[in-house]
Short mmCIF file of C-alpha atoms in Angstrom, two decimals:
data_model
loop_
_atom_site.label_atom_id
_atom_site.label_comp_id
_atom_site.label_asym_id
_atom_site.label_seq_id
_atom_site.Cartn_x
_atom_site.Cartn_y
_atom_site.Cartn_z
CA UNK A 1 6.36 -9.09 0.38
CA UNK A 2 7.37 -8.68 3.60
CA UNK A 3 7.40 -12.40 4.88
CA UNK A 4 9.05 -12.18 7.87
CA UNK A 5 6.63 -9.66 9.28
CA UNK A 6 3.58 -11.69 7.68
CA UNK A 7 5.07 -14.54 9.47
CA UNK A 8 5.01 -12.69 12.58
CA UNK A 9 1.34 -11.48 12.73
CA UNK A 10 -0.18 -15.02 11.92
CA UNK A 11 2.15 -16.65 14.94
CA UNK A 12 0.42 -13.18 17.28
CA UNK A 13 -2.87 -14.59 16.21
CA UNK A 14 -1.88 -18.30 17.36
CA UNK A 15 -0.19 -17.38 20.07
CA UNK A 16 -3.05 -15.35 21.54
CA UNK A 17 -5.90 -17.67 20.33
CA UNK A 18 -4.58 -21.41 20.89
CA UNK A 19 -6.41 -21.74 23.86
CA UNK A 20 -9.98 -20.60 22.45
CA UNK A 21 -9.54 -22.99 19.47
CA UNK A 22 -8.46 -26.20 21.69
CA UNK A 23 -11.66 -25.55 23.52
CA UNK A 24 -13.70 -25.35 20.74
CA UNK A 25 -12.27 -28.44 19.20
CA UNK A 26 -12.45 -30.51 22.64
CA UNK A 27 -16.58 -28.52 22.69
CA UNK A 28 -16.64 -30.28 19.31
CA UNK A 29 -15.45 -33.78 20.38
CA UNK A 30 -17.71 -33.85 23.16
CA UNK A 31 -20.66 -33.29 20.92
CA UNK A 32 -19.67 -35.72 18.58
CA UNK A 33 -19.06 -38.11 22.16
CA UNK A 34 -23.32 -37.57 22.29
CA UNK A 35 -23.91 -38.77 18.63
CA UNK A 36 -21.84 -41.68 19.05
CA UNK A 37 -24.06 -42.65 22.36
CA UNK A 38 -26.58 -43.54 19.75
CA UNK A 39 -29.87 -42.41 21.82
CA UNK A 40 -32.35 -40.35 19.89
CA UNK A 41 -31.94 -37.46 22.25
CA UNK A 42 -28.27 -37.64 22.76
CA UNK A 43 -27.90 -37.37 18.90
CA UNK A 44 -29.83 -34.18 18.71
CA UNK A 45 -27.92 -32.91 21.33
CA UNK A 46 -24.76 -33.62 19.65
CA UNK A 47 -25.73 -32.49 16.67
CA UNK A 48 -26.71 -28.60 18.38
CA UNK A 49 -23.80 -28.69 19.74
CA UNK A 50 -21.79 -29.38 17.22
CA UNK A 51 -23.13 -27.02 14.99
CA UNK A 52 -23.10 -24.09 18.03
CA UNK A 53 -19.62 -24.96 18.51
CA UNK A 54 -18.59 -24.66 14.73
CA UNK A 55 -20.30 -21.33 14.23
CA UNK A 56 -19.51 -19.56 17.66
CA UNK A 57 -15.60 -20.59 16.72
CA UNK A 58 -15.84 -18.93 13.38
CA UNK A 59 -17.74 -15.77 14.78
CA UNK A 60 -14.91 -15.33 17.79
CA UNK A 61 -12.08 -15.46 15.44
CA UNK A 62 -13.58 -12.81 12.87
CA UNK A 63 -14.08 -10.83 15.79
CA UNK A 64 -11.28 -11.00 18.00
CA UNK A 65 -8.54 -11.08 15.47
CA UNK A 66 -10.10 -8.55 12.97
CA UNK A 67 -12.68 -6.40 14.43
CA UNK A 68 -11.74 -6.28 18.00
CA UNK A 69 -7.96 -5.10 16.73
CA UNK A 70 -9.73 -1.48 15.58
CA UNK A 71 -11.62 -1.10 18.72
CA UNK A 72 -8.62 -1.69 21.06
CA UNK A 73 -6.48 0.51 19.12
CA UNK A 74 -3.90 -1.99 19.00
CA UNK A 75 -3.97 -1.45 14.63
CA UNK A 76 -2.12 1.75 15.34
CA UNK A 77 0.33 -0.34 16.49
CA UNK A 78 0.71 -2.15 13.28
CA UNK A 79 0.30 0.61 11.57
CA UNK A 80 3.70 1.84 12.15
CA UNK A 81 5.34 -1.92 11.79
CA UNK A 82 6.78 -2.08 8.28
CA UNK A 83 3.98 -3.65 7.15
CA UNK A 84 1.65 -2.95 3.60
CA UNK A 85 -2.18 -3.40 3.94
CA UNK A 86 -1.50 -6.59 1.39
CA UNK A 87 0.55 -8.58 3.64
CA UNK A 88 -1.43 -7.44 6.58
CA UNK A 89 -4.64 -8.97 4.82
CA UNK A 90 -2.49 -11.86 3.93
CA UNK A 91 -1.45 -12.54 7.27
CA UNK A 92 -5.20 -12.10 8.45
CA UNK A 93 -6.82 -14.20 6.24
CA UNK A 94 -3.38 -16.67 6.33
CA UNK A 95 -3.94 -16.53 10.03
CA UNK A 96 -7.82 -16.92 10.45
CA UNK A 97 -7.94 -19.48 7.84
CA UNK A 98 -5.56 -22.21 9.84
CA UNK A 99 -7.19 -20.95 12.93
CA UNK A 100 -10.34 -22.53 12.04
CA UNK A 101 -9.79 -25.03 9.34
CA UNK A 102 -7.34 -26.97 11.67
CA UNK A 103 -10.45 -27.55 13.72
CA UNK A 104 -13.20 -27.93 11.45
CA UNK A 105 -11.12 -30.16 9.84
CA UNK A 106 -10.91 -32.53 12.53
CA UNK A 107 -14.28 -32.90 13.04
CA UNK A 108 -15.58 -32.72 9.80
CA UNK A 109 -13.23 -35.98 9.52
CA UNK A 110 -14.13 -37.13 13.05
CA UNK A 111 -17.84 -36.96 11.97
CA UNK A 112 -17.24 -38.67 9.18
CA UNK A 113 -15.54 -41.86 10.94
CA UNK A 114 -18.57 -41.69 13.19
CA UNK A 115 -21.04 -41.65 10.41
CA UNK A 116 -19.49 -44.60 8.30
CA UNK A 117 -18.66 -46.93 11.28
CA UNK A 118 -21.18 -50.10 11.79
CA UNK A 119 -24.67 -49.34 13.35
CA UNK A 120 -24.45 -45.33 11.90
CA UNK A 121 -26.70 -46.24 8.69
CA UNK A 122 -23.50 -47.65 6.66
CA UNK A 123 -22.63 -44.02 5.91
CA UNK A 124 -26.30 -42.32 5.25
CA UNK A 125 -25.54 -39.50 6.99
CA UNK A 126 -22.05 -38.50 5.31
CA UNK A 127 -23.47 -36.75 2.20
CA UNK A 128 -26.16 -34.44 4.70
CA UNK A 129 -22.88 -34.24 7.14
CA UNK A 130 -20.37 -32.92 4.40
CA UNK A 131 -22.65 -30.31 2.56
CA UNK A 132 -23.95 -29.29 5.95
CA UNK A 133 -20.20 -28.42 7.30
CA UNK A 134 -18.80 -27.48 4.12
CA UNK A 135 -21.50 -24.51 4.05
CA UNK A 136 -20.28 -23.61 7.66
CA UNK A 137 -16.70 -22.92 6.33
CA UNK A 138 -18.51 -21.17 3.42
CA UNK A 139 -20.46 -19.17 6.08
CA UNK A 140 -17.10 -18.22 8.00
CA UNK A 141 -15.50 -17.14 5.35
CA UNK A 142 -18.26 -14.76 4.52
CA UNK A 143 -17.68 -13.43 8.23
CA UNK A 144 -13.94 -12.98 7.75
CA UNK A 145 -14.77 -11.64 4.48
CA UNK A 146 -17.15 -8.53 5.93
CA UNK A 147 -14.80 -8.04 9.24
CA UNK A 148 -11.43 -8.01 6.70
CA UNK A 149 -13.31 -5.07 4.94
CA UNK A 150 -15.46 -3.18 6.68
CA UNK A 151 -13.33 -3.58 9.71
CA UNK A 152 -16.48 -2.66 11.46
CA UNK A 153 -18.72 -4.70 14.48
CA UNK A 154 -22.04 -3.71 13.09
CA UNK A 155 -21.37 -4.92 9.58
CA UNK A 156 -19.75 -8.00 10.64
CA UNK A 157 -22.98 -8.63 13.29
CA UNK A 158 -25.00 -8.31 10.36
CA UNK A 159 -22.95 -10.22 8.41
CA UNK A 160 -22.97 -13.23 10.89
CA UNK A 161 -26.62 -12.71 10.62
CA UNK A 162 -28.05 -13.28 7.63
CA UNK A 163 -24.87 -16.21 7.56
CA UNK A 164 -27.06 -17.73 10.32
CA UNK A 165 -30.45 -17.07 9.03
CA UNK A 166 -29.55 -18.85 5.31
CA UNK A 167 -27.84 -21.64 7.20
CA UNK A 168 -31.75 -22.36 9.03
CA UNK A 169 -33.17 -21.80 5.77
CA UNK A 170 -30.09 -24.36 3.97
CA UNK A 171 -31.19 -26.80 6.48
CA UNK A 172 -35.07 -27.10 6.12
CA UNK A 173 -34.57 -26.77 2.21
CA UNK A 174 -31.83 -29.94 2.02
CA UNK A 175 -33.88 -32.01 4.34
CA UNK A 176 -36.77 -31.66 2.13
CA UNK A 177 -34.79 -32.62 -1.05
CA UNK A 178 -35.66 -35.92 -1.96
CA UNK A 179 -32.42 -37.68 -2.43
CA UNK A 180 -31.00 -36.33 0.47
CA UNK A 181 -34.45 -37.70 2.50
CA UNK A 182 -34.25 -40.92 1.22
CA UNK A 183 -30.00 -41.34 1.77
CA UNK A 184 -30.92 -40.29 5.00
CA UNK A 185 -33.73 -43.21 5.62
CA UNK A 186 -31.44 -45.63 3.78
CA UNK A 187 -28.72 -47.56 4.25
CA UNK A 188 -25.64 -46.27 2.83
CA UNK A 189 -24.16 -42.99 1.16
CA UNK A 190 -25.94 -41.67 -2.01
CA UNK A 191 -23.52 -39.66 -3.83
CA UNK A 192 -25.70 -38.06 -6.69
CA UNK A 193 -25.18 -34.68 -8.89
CA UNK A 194 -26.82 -32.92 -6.32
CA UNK A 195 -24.84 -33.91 -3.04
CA UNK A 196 -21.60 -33.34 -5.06
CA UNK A 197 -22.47 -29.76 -7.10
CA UNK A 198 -23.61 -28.23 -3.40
CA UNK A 199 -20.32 -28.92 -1.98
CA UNK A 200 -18.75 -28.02 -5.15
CA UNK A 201 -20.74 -24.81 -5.08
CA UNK A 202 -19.78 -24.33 -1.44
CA UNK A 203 -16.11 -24.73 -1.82
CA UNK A 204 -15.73 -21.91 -5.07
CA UNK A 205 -17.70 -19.42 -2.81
CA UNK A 206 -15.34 -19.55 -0.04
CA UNK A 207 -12.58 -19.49 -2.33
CA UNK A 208 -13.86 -16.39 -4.09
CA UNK A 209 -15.21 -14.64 -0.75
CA UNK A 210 -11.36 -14.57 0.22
CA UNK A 211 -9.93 -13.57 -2.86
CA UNK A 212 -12.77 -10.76 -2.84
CA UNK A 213 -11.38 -9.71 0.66
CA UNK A 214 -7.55 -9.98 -0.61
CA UNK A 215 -8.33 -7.83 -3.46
CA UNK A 216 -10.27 -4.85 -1.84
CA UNK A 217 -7.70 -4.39 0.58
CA UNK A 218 -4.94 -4.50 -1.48
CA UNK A 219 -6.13 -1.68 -3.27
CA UNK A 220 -5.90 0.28 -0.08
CA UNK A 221 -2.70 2.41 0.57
CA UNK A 222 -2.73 2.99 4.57
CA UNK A 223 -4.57 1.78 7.41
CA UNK A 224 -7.10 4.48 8.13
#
């Protein structure tokens, strides 16, 4: 393993996207700025925002660091770096994956504080509000997933897709679960089997999405 090299690529990807992702994580603040006004209609339009700013990050970084590398021609250039398709993946998903956790992590957490300070429904929201983001990670790591290896803009659009589409679907279907519906209406968080499997359920699938991407492309022997 060529570490130094590895090293290398995922500090080009920082480098080049640091100001996209403070943006999207300042986008993400503000939104979260309009739940904690507490109004009915600044809530909703936190919460769109929010979840706009969580899935347009995930869909620029798939593109711009995977996809958008083949149509610029600049993989040529790392094509002749020495540089296996392994550690190239590894440095893509390495890359991609601090990109946008760093982020989502801090406002899955800042959400969280919001949603279990006084006045928020002692915490009613935090089971909806973890499986909700937790299946936007899932659904960017399906994106990365399909751009990693197809390398290709019309798979990864439909890819981002159908990740958008089940998401819509995800949402009407948990808000029509009963436990979830009556945490929700209640006063405090309501952990059951349910809540817990989902995220559970959530987590594996990212974990195996990029594993499925490591493995197909370390199978590969060149770039082309």
């Amino acid at each position: 393993m060529n570490y130094f090299m590895v090293k290398r690529l995922i500090l080009k990807d920082w480098y080049f996207q640091r100001g996209p992702i403070a943006a999207y994580t300042a986008g993400g603040l503000l939104a979260l700025a309009f739940i904690a006004l507490g109004s009915e209609a600044s809530f909703y339009a936190g919460t769109v925002l929010l979840l706009t700013v969580m899935i347009t990050m995930g869909i620029h970084l798939a593109m711009v660091t995977v996809v958008q590398e083949r149509s610029d021609h600049t993989l040529p250039f790392i094509m002749t770096l020495p540089i296996s398709p392994k550690e190239y993946t590894t440095a893509k998903i390495l890359a991609n994956l601090s990109l946008y956790l760093i982020p989502w992590a801090t406002l899955t957490i800042a959400a969280l504080l919001l949603f279990s300070s006084e006045g928020a429904r002692d915490g009613a929201l935090i089971p909806f509000t973890s499986i909700v983001l937790t299946q936007l990670l899932a659904s960017y790591c399906l994106l990365l997933t399909v751009a990693i290896v197809s390398e290709s803009q019309g798979w990864t659009i439909t890819a981002m897709a159908i990740a958008n589409l089940f998401l819509q679907g995800f949402l009407y279907w948990l808000n029509h679960q009963p436990n979830i519906a009556r945490g929700m209406k209640g006063h405090g968080a309501v952990w059951d089997q349910m809540s817990v499997t989902l995220i559970v359920v959530e987590l594996l699938v990212s974990v195996l999405l990029l594993s499925l991407a490591f493995v197909l492309q370390s199978r590969k022997r060149d770039f082309v």
